Amino acid sequence: MNDGPYIAEAAALMGDPARANMLSAMLDGRAHTASELAYVAGVSPQTASAHLAKLAQGRMIAVERQGRHRYYRLANEEVARALEALMVLAVKGARRHRPTGPRDEAMRFARTCYDHLAGRLGVGLTQALIEKRYLEQNGDAFHMTREGEAQLAGFGLDIAAARKGRRIFASRCLDWSERTPHIGGALGAALFRELESRCWVTKPSDGRTVTLTKAGRAGLRDWLDLSLG
Amino acid sequence: MNDGPYIAEAAALMGDPARANMLSAMLDGRAHTASELAYVAGVSPQTASAHLAKLAQGRMIAVERQGRHRYYRLANEEVARALEALMVLAVKGARRHRPTGPRDEAMRFARTCYDHLAGRLGVGLTQALIEKRYLEQNGDAFHMTREGEAQLAGFGLDIAAARKGRRIFASRCLDWSERTPHIGGALGAALFRELESRCWVTKPSDGRTVTLTKAGRAGLRDWLDLSLG
DNA sequence: TTCATACTTCGATCATAAACGAAGTATCGA
DNA sequence: TCGATACTTCGTTTATGATCGAAGTATGAA
């Protein structure tokens, strides 16, 4: 089998600016309506509809109908990874200067990646859990230690629930901005949910940047000795 | 900054079947002439020339002139990773049955990934080095232990040389076929070179599949207790 | 029941990019 | 010096896909 045509098929789906805008928006892990996605892609609803059909056919997104609304989200973590891998190339490949704004810095600091935390915060959190020996590295995933299990259960995570299902428990997801991995998988998602429920992090009403609250800063320092500039 | 257009730019370069065929061929780590790449892409030399110019401008490939020949190779490991990430999607996204042939199995068993070993052999080798405590996992890379340094130097690797330069010493490269990482980086490349120089593995005159020789099978069993079916 | 909203489908237009024949340039061997 | 080879550039053709106005379908609120 020659890989080329298959790679091209997957890449071509991401290779249109409108579709890439939509996929990128969906990296926030939320479900989005077709109208919202048309808006972020800057195209008409008819054009958006055609693009979404293609992405669905290529299995990069999943759709859920609720009345007259169609909700779209990324199909799986592999799509997020491929987007991050292409973003690494995009950043590296840039010839012309791409002036960074405050939003860029915010994105580098903390953002969602599908359903878990990315950026300096995501990576810092991951490193802290390793340093505390709550996690160990094991292949393309993390392994939770016995102490880690106790600690994270004590922190409020339903570890048993996170272990259930087919999804990788604690995958490693390469971060385009930090160039080192953050926790993904079911554990990464559960951790993010708990941080949100404690109001240690907040998501804005739209977009992917995540804010670390004062409570979160204090909480992470107390829990993991984690300080971030 | 909105990521979409930049992701699209990188993805679009890979999204043409001819270009994807060329990039995929270059995953073998070799330098290829423009004529060879035209052939594997199934296009005329004029068309190939235009495609190669685009890939070079997008910084996915590097070119080196020798007389009238132009030699092309992948620019860096990040391009290889993005191709592997897209291949993961391509395999996962397939609706129609893609009959696998003996070449597929050979590719799954052992193949080149840029300049290091991928497939069951690459992953098995990596796992064995971890089990022997010659390597430890550390973020998006491997850390070599003191014993590992002795062992791999004893095996013939110039560890000091591998540590020099800007390249990551022992990166982790996600394997599309095994879904778990193999060693990349300077160490991965050095290891592959040493295996070749011992004739434990051989590369065919073209293509990406790698053959594990009888000597290699025996050698890996003796050295690392590694047996592969 | 009617009207508004969300979204899809149809048909047409237009822009873009891949394709290659012909011609050109650079290199190399006889 | 000449002819062959490797590769690039130019110009043209063709196919493809994105785009949206118009119309259609499904859902839901008044």
Coordinates of C-alpha atoms (C1' of nucleotides) in Angstrom, one line a residue:
Chain A
M1 CA 0.0 0.0 0.0
N2 CA 1.2 3.4 -0.9
D3 CA 0.6 5.8 2.0
G4 CA 0.5 9.0 -0.1
P5 CA -3.1 9.0 -1.2
Y6 CA -4.4 8.3 2.3
I7 CA -2.3 10.9 3.9
A8 CA -3.4 13.4 1.2
E9 CA -7.0 12.6 1.8
A10 CA -6.7 13.3 5.5
A11 CA -4.5 16.4 4.9
A12 CA -6.8 17.8 2.2
L13 CA -9.7 17.9 4.7
M14 CA -7.6 20.1 6.9
G15 CA -6.1 22.0 4.1
D16 CA -9.0 24.4 3.4
P17 CA -8.9 27.6 5.5
A18 CA -12.6 27.5 6.3
R19 CA -12.4 23.9 7.5
A20 CA -9.3 24.5 9.4
N21 CA -10.9 27.4 11.2
M22 CA -13.8 25.2 12.2
L23 CA -11.6 22.3 13.4
S24 CA -9.4 24.7 15.3
A25 CA -12.5 26.2 17.0
M26 CA -13.6 22.7 18.0
L27 CA -10.3 22.2 19.8
D28 CA -12.0 23.9 22.7
G29 CA -13.7 20.7 23.3
R30 CA -17.2 22.2 23.1
A31 CA -20.1 21.3 20.8
H32 CA -20.7 24.0 18.3
T33 CA -23.7 24.7 16.1
A34 CA -23.4 24.9 12.4
S35 CA -24.2 28.6 12.5
E36 CA -21.4 29.2 15.0
L37 CA -19.0 27.3 12.9
A38 CA -20.1 29.2 9.7
Y39 CA -19.3 32.4 11.6
V40 CA -15.9 31.4 12.9
A41 CA -15.0 30.1 9.4
G42 CA -16.2 33.3 7.8
V43 CA -18.4 31.6 5.2
S44 CA -22.1 31.4 4.5
P45 CA -24.2 28.7 6.1
Q46 CA -24.5 26.9 2.8
T47 CA -20.7 26.7 2.4
A48 CA -20.3 25.7 6.1
S49 CA -22.9 23.0 5.6
A50 CA -20.9 21.5 2.7
H51 CA -17.6 21.7 4.6
L52 CA -19.1 20.1 7.7
A53 CA -20.5 17.3 5.6
K54 CA -17.1 16.6 4.2
L55 CA -15.5 16.6 7.7
A56 CA -18.1 14.2 8.9
Q57 CA -17.6 11.9 6.0
G58 CA -13.9 11.9 6.6
R59 CA -14.7 11.1 10.3
M60 CA -12.9 14.1 11.7
I61 CA -16.0 15.4 13.4
A62 CA -19.1 13.9 15.0
V63 CA -22.6 15.4 14.8
E64 CA -25.5 15.3 17.2
R65 CA -28.9 16.6 16.3
Q66 CA -31.1 18.4 18.8
G67 CA -34.3 19.7 17.3
R68 CA -33.3 22.0 14.4
H69 CA -29.8 22.4 15.8
R70 CA -26.8 20.4 14.7
Y71 CA -24.0 20.2 17.2
Y72 CA -20.5 19.4 15.9
R73 CA -17.4 18.4 17.8
L74 CA -14.1 16.8 17.0
A75 CA -14.4 13.1 16.6
N76 CA -11.5 12.0 18.7
E77 CA -8.2 12.9 20.2
E78 CA -6.2 11.8 17.1
V79 CA -7.8 14.7 15.2
A80 CA -6.6 17.1 17.9
R81 CA -3.1 15.6 17.7
A82 CA -2.9 15.9 14.0
L83 CA -4.0 19.6 14.2
E84 CA -1.3 20.2 16.9
A85 CA 1.3 18.4 14.7
L86 CA 0.4 20.6 11.8
M87 CA 0.5 23.7 14.1
V88 CA 4.1 22.7 15.0
L89 CA 5.0 22.8 11.3
A90 CA 3.1 26.0 10.8
V91 CA 5.0 27.8 13.6
K92 CA 8.3 26.3 12.4
G93 CA 7.7 26.9 8.8
A94 CA 6.8 30.5 9.1
R95 CA 8.9 32.7 6.9
R96 CA 7.3 36.0 7.5
H97 CA 7.1 37.5 10.9
R98 CA 3.9 36.6 12.7
P99 CA 3.4 39.3 15.3
T100 CA 2.1 37.8 18.5
G101 CA -0.6 39.6 20.4
P102 CA -1.8 39.2 24.0
R103 CA -4.1 36.4 22.8
D104 CA -1.1 34.4 21.6
E105 CA 0.5 34.7 25.0
A106 CA -2.8 33.6 26.6
M107 CA -3.0 30.7 24.3
R108 CA 0.6 29.7 25.1
F109 CA -0.2 30.0 28.8
A110 CA -3.3 27.9 29.0
R111 CA -5.8 26.6 26.4
T112 CA -8.0 23.7 25.8
C113 CA -6.9 20.9 23.6
Y114 CA -9.9 18.9 22.7
D115 CA -11.1 18.1 26.3
H116 CA -8.0 18.7 28.3
L117 CA -5.6 21.4 29.3
A118 CA -2.7 22.5 27.1
G119 CA -0.1 25.2 27.2
R120 CA 2.3 26.1 30.0
L121 CA -0.3 25.3 32.6
G122 CA -1.1 21.9 31.1
V123 CA 2.5 21.0 30.8
G124 CA 3.4 22.4 34.2
L125 CA 0.7 20.4 35.8
T126 CA 1.8 17.3 34.1
Q127 CA 5.4 17.8 35.1
A128 CA 4.4 18.5 38.7
L129 CA 2.4 15.2 38.9
I130 CA 5.5 13.4 37.6
E131 CA 7.8 15.1 40.1
K132 CA 5.4 14.1 42.9
R133 CA 5.5 10.6 41.6
Y134 CA 1.8 10.5 41.2
L135 CA 2.4 9.7 37.5
E136 CA 5.0 7.8 35.7
Q137 CA 5.7 7.7 32.0
N138 CA 5.0 4.5 30.2
G139 CA 5.1 4.4 26.5
D140 CA 2.7 6.8 24.8
A141 CA 0.8 7.2 28.0
F142 CA 1.2 7.9 31.7
H143 CA 0.8 5.3 34.4
M144 CA -0.7 6.3 37.6
T145 CA 1.1 5.3 40.7
R146 CA -0.6 4.0 43.8
E147 CA 0.1 7.2 45.6
G148 CA -1.1 9.1 42.7
E149 CA -4.3 7.2 42.7
A150 CA -4.9 8.1 46.3
Q151 CA -3.9 11.7 45.8
L152 CA -6.0 12.3 42.7
A153 CA -9.0 10.5 44.1
G154 CA -8.6 12.7 47.2
F155 CA -8.6 15.6 44.8
G156 CA -12.0 14.6 43.6
L157 CA -11.4 12.6 40.5
D158 CA -13.4 9.4 39.8
I159 CA -10.4 7.3 38.8
A160 CA -12.4 4.2 38.3
A161 CA -14.7 6.0 35.9
A162 CA -11.8 7.4 34.0
R163 CA -10.3 3.9 33.6
K164 CA -13.5 2.6 32.1
G165 CA -14.2 2.6 28.4
R166 CA -12.0 2.2 25.4
R167 CA -10.2 5.6 25.6
I168 CA -6.6 5.7 26.6
F169 CA -6.5 6.5 30.3
A170 CA -3.8 9.0 30.4
S171 CA -2.3 9.7 26.9
R172 CA 0.5 12.1 26.2
C173 CA -0.4 14.8 23.9
L174 CA 2.4 16.9 22.3
D175 CA 1.9 20.6 22.9
W176 CA 2.6 22.8 19.9
S177 CA 3.6 25.7 22.1
E178 CA 5.6 24.0 24.8
R179 CA 7.0 21.2 22.7
T180 CA 6.6 18.8 25.5
P181 CA 3.6 16.7 26.4
H182 CA 0.6 17.4 28.5
I183 CA -1.8 14.8 29.9
G184 CA -4.6 13.8 27.6
G185 CA -7.0 10.9 27.6
A186 CA -9.7 10.2 30.1
L187 CA -7.6 11.3 33.0
G188 CA -6.7 14.6 31.4
A189 CA -10.3 15.3 30.7
A190 CA -11.3 14.4 34.3
L191 CA -8.6 16.6 35.8
F192 CA -9.7 19.5 33.7
R193 CA -13.3 19.1 34.7
E194 CA -12.3 19.0 38.4
L195 CA -10.2 22.1 38.0
E196 CA -13.2 23.8 36.4
S197 CA -15.6 22.6 39.1
R198 CA -13.3 24.1 41.8
C199 CA -13.1 27.3 39.8
W200 CA -9.3 27.0 39.7
V201 CA -9.5 27.5 35.9
T202 CA -12.2 29.2 33.9
K203 CA -13.1 29.0 30.2
P204 CA -14.3 32.2 28.5
S205 CA -17.7 32.0 26.9
D206 CA -15.9 31.3 23.6
G207 CA -12.5 30.5 22.3
R208 CA -9.8 28.2 23.6
T209 CA -7.8 30.2 26.1
V210 CA -8.2 29.2 29.7
T211 CA -7.8 31.5 32.7
L212 CA -6.0 30.4 35.9
T213 CA -7.9 32.0 38.7
K214 CA -6.4 33.4 41.9
A215 CA -7.9 30.4 43.7
G216 CA -6.4 28.1 41.2
R217 CA -2.9 29.6 41.5
A218 CA -3.1 29.2 45.3
G219 CA -4.6 25.8 45.0
L220 CA -2.0 24.4 42.7
R221 CA 0.7 25.8 44.9
D222 CA -0.7 24.2 48.0
W223 CA -1.5 20.9 46.3
L224 CA 1.5 20.4 43.9
D225 CA 4.0 23.1 44.8
L226 CA 3.3 24.4 41.3
S227 CA 4.0 28.0 40.6
L228 CA 3.7 29.5 37.2
G229 CA 4.9 33.0 36.3
Chain B
M1 CA -4.0 34.9 16.1
N2 CA -6.4 32.5 14.5
D3 CA -4.7 29.1 13.9
G4 CA -6.9 28.0 11.1
P5 CA -5.1 29.6 8.1
Y6 CA -1.7 28.4 9.3
I7 CA -2.9 24.9 9.9
A8 CA -4.6 25.0 6.4
E9 CA -1.3 26.1 4.8
A10 CA 0.7 23.3 6.2
A11 CA -2.1 20.7 5.6
A12 CA -2.7 21.9 2.1
L13 CA 0.9 21.2 1.2
M14 CA 0.4 17.6 2.3
G15 CA -3.1 17.4 0.8
D16 CA -2.2 16.8 -2.8
P17 CA -1.7 13.1 -3.7
A18 CA 1.4 13.8 -5.7
R19 CA 3.1 15.8 -2.9
A20 CA 2.0 13.3 -0.3
N21 CA 3.5 10.5 -2.3
M22 CA 6.8 12.3 -2.4
L23 CA 6.8 13.2 1.2
S24 CA 5.9 9.6 2.1
A25 CA 8.7 8.3 0.0
M26 CA 11.1 10.7 1.8
L27 CA 10.1 9.1 5.1
D28 CA 12.8 6.5 4.2
G29 CA 15.3 9.1 5.3
R30 CA 17.2 9.0 2.0
A31 CA 17.9 11.8 -0.3
H32 CA 16.0 11.5 -3.6
T33 CA 16.4 13.1 -6.9
A34 CA 13.7 15.1 -8.5
S35 CA 13.3 12.4 -11.2
E36 CA 12.9 9.7 -8.7
L37 CA 10.3 11.7 -6.9
A38 CA 8.5 12.5 -10.1
Y39 CA 8.3 8.7 -10.7
V40 CA 7.0 7.8 -7.3
A41 CA 4.4 10.6 -7.5
G42 CA 3.4 9.5 -11.0
V43 CA 3.7 12.9 -12.5
S44 CA 5.8 14.5 -15.2
P45 CA 9.2 16.1 -14.2
Q46 CA 7.7 19.6 -14.8
T47 CA 4.8 18.9 -12.4
A48 CA 7.2 17.4 -9.9
S49 CA 9.4 20.4 -10.1
A50 CA 6.5 22.7 -9.3
H51 CA 5.4 20.5 -6.4
L52 CA 9.0 20.3 -5.0
A53 CA 9.3 24.1 -5.2
K54 CA 6.1 24.5 -3.1
L55 CA 7.3 22.0 -0.5
A56 CA 10.6 23.7 -0.3
Q57 CA 9.0 27.1 0.1
G58 CA 6.8 25.7 2.9
R59 CA 10.0 24.4 4.5
M60 CA 8.9 20.7 4.5
I61 CA 11.8 19.6 2.5
A62 CA 15.4 20.6 2.1
V63 CA 17.3 20.5 -1.2
E64 CA 21.0 20.0 -2.0
R65 CA 22.5 20.5 -5.4
Q66 CA 25.2 18.2 -6.8
G67 CA 26.0 19.0 -10.4
R68 CA 22.8 18.7 -12.4
H69 CA 21.2 16.6 -9.7
R70 CA 18.9 18.0 -7.1
Y71 CA 18.6 15.9 -3.9
Y72 CA 15.6 16.3 -1.8
R73 CA 14.9 15.1 1.8
L74 CA 12.4 15.8 4.6
A75 CA 13.4 19.0 6.3
N76 CA 13.1 17.7 9.9
E77 CA 11.5 15.3 12.2
E78 CA 8.4 17.4 12.8
V79 CA 7.4 16.8 9.2
A80 CA 7.7 13.1 9.7
R81 CA 5.6 13.3 12.8
A82 CA 2.8 15.3 11.1
L83 CA 2.8 12.7 8.3
E84 CA 2.5 9.9 10.9
A85 CA -0.3 11.8 12.7
L86 CA -2.2 12.1 9.5
M87 CA -1.6 8.4 8.8
V88 CA -3.1 7.6 12.1
L89 CA -6.2 9.5 11.0
A90 CA -6.1 7.9 7.6
V91 CA -6.1 4.4 9.0
K92 CA -8.8 5.3 11.6
G93 CA -10.9 7.2 9.2
A94 CA -11.1 4.5 6.6
R95 CA -14.6 3.5 5.7
R96 CA -14.0 1.2 2.9
H97 CA -12.0 -1.9 3.5
R98 CA -8.4 -1.4 2.6
P99 CA -7.1 -4.9 1.9
T100 CA -3.7 -5.3 3.4
G101 CA -1.0 -7.1 1.5
P102 CA 2.3 -8.5 2.4
R103 CA 3.9 -5.1 2.0
D104 CA 1.6 -3.7 4.7
E105 CA 2.7 -6.4 7.1
A106 CA 6.3 -5.7 6.3
M107 CA 5.7 -2.0 6.9
R108 CA 4.1 -2.7 10.2
F109 CA 6.9 -5.0 11.2
A110 CA 9.8 -2.6 10.4
R111 CA 10.2 0.5 8.4
T112 CA 12.1 3.7 8.4
C113 CA 10.6 6.8 9.9
Y114 CA 12.8 9.7 8.6
D115 CA 16.1 8.4 9.9
H116 CA 15.2 6.0 12.6
L117 CA 13.4 2.7 13.0
A118 CA 9.6 2.4 13.3
G119 CA 7.1 -0.5 13.4
R120 CA 7.0 -3.4 15.8
L121 CA 10.8 -3.7 15.6
G122 CA 11.3 0.0 16.4
V123 CA 8.8 -0.1 19.2
G124 CA 10.0 -3.4 20.5
L125 CA 13.6 -2.2 20.6
T126 CA 12.5 0.9 22.5
Q127 CA 10.5 -1.1 25.1
A128 CA 13.5 -3.5 25.6
L129 CA 15.8 -0.6 26.3
I130 CA 13.4 0.8 28.8
E131 CA 12.9 -2.6 30.5
K132 CA 16.7 -3.0 30.8
R133 CA 16.8 0.5 32.4
Y134 CA 19.1 1.7 29.7
L135 CA 16.5 4.4 28.9
E136 CA 13.9 6.2 31.0
Q137 CA 11.1 8.3 29.9
N138 CA 11.2 12.0 30.4
G139 CA 8.7 14.3 28.9
D140 CA 8.6 14.2 25.1
A141 CA 12.0 12.5 25.1
F142 CA 13.9 9.6 26.6
H143 CA 16.7 10.1 29.1
M144 CA 19.6 7.7 28.9
T145 CA 20.7 6.2 32.2
R146 CA 24.3 5.8 33.2
E147 CA 24.2 2.1 32.6
G148 CA 22.5 2.7 29.3
E149 CA 25.3 5.0 28.3
A150 CA 27.8 2.3 29.0
Q151 CA 25.8 -0.4 27.2
L152 CA 25.0 1.6 24.1
A153 CA 28.6 3.0 23.9
G154 CA 29.7 -0.6 24.2
F155 CA 27.3 -1.5 21.4
G156 CA 29.2 1.0 19.2
L157 CA 27.3 4.2 19.5
D158 CA 29.1 7.5 19.7
I159 CA 26.9 8.9 22.5
A160 CA 28.8 12.2 22.8
A161 CA 28.3 12.9 19.1
A162 CA 24.7 12.1 19.3
R163 CA 24.3 14.6 22.2
K164 CA 25.9 17.4 20.2
G165 CA 23.9 19.7 18.1
R166 CA 20.5 21.2 18.4
R167 CA 18.5 18.1 17.6
I168 CA 16.7 16.4 20.4
F169 CA 18.8 13.6 21.7
A170 CA 16.2 10.9 22.0
S171 CA 12.8 12.0 21.0
R172 CA 9.6 10.0 21.1
C173 CA 8.0 9.5 17.8
L174 CA 4.4 8.1 17.8
D175 CA 4.2 5.1 15.5
W176 CA 1.1 5.0 13.3
S177 CA 1.1 1.2 13.2
E178 CA 1.9 0.3 16.8
R179 CA 0.3 3.3 18.4
T180 CA 3.1 3.6 20.9
P181 CA 6.3 5.5 20.5
H182 CA 9.7 4.5 19.1
I183 CA 13.0 6.3 19.7
G184 CA 13.7 9.2 17.3
G185 CA 16.1 12.0 17.5
A186 CA 19.9 11.7 17.2
L187 CA 20.0 8.6 19.3
G188 CA 17.4 6.9 17.2
A189 CA 19.3 7.7 14.1
A190 CA 22.6 6.5 15.6
L191 CA 21.1 3.3 16.8
F192 CA 19.6 2.6 13.3
R193 CA 23.0 3.3 11.7
E194 CA 24.7 0.9 14.1
L195 CA 22.1 -1.8 13.4
E196 CA 22.7 -1.4 9.7
S197 CA 26.5 -1.4 10.0
R198 CA 26.3 -4.7 11.9
C199 CA 24.0 -6.0 9.2
W200 CA 21.3 -6.7 11.8
V201 CA 18.9 -4.8 9.6
T202 CA 18.9 -4.1 6.0
K203 CA 17.1 -1.6 3.8
P204 CA 16.0 -2.5 0.4
S205 CA 17.3 -0.5 -2.5
D206 CA 14.1 1.5 -2.4
G207 CA 11.1 1.9 -0.2
R208 CA 10.7 2.1 3.5
T209 CA 10.4 -1.4 4.7
V210 CA 13.4 -2.7 6.7
T211 CA 14.4 -6.4 7.0
L212 CA 15.6 -7.9 10.3
T213 CA 18.3 -10.3 9.3
K214 CA 19.0 -13.7 11.0
A215 CA 22.1 -12.1 12.5
G216 CA 19.9 -9.3 13.7
R217 CA 17.4 -11.6 15.3
A218 CA 20.1 -13.5 17.1
G219 CA 22.0 -10.3 18.0
L220 CA 18.9 -8.6 19.6
R221 CA 18.1 -11.7 21.5
D222 CA 21.6 -11.9 22.9
W223 CA 21.9 -8.2 23.6
L224 CA 18.5 -7.2 24.8
D225 CA 16.5 -10.5 25.3
L226 CA 14.4 -9.2 22.5
S227 CA 12.4 -11.7 20.5
L228 CA 10.0 -10.7 17.8
G229 CA 7.5 -13.1 16.2
Chain C
dT1 C1' -52.1 27.1 11.9
dT2 C1' -48.7 30.4 10.8
dC3 C1' -44.3 32.4 10.9
dA4 C1' -39.6 32.3 12.2
dT5 C1' -35.3 29.9 12.6
dA6 C1' -31.7 26.4 11.7
dC7 C1' -29.9 24.0 8.3
dT8 C1' -29.6 21.6 3.7
dT9 C1' -29.8 21.1 -1.3
dC10 C1' -29.6 22.8 -6.0
dG11 C1' -27.6 25.2 -9.7
dA12 C1' -24.5 28.4 -11.4
dT13 C1' -20.3 31.1 -11.3
dC14 C1' -15.6 31.8 -10.6
dA15 C1' -11.0 31.2 -9.0
dT16 C1' -7.4 28.2 -8.3
dA17 C1' -4.2 24.7 -9.0
dA18 C1' -2.5 20.5 -11.3
dA19 C1' -1.4 18.9 -15.5
dC20 C1' 2.0 18.7 -19.5
dG21 C1' 4.1 20.2 -24.3
dA22 C1' 7.5 23.1 -25.6
dA23 C1' 11.5 25.6 -24.8
dG24 C1' 15.3 27.0 -21.8
dT25 C1' 19.4 26.5 -18.6
dA26 C1' 23.0 24.0 -16.3
dT27 C1' 26.0 20.1 -15.9
dC28 C1' 28.7 16.3 -17.6
dG29 C1' 30.6 12.7 -20.6
dA30 C1' 32.5 11.5 -25.0
Chain D
dT1 C1' 33.0 21.2 -28.8
dC2 C1' 28.8 18.7 -29.0
dG3 C1' 25.2 15.8 -27.6
dA4 C1' 22.9 13.8 -23.7
dT5 C1' 20.8 14.3 -19.2
dA6 C1' 18.6 16.6 -15.2
dC7 C1' 15.8 19.9 -14.1
dT8 C1' 13.3 24.4 -14.5
dT9 C1' 10.3 27.9 -16.6
dC10 C1' 6.6 29.4 -19.6
dG11 C1' 2.2 29.2 -21.5
dT12 C1' -2.0 26.9 -22.0
dT13 C1' -5.7 23.7 -20.9
dT14 C1' -8.6 21.4 -17.9
dA15 C1' -10.6 19.8 -13.8
dT16 C1' -12.0 20.6 -9.4
dG17 C1' -13.8 22.7 -5.5
dA18 C1' -15.3 26.8 -2.9
dT19 C1' -18.6 30.2 -3.1
dC20 C1' -23.4 32.0 -2.6
dG21 C1' -28.4 33.2 -4.1
dA22 C1' -32.5 30.8 -4.3
dA23 C1' -35.4 27.3 -2.8
dG24 C1' -36.5 23.5 0.1
dT25 C1' -37.1 20.8 4.6
dA26 C1' -37.5 20.2 9.6
dT27 C1' -38.2 22.1 14.0
dG28 C1' -40.3 25.1 17.3
dA29 C1' -42.6 29.2 19.3
dA30 C1' -46.5 32.2 19.2

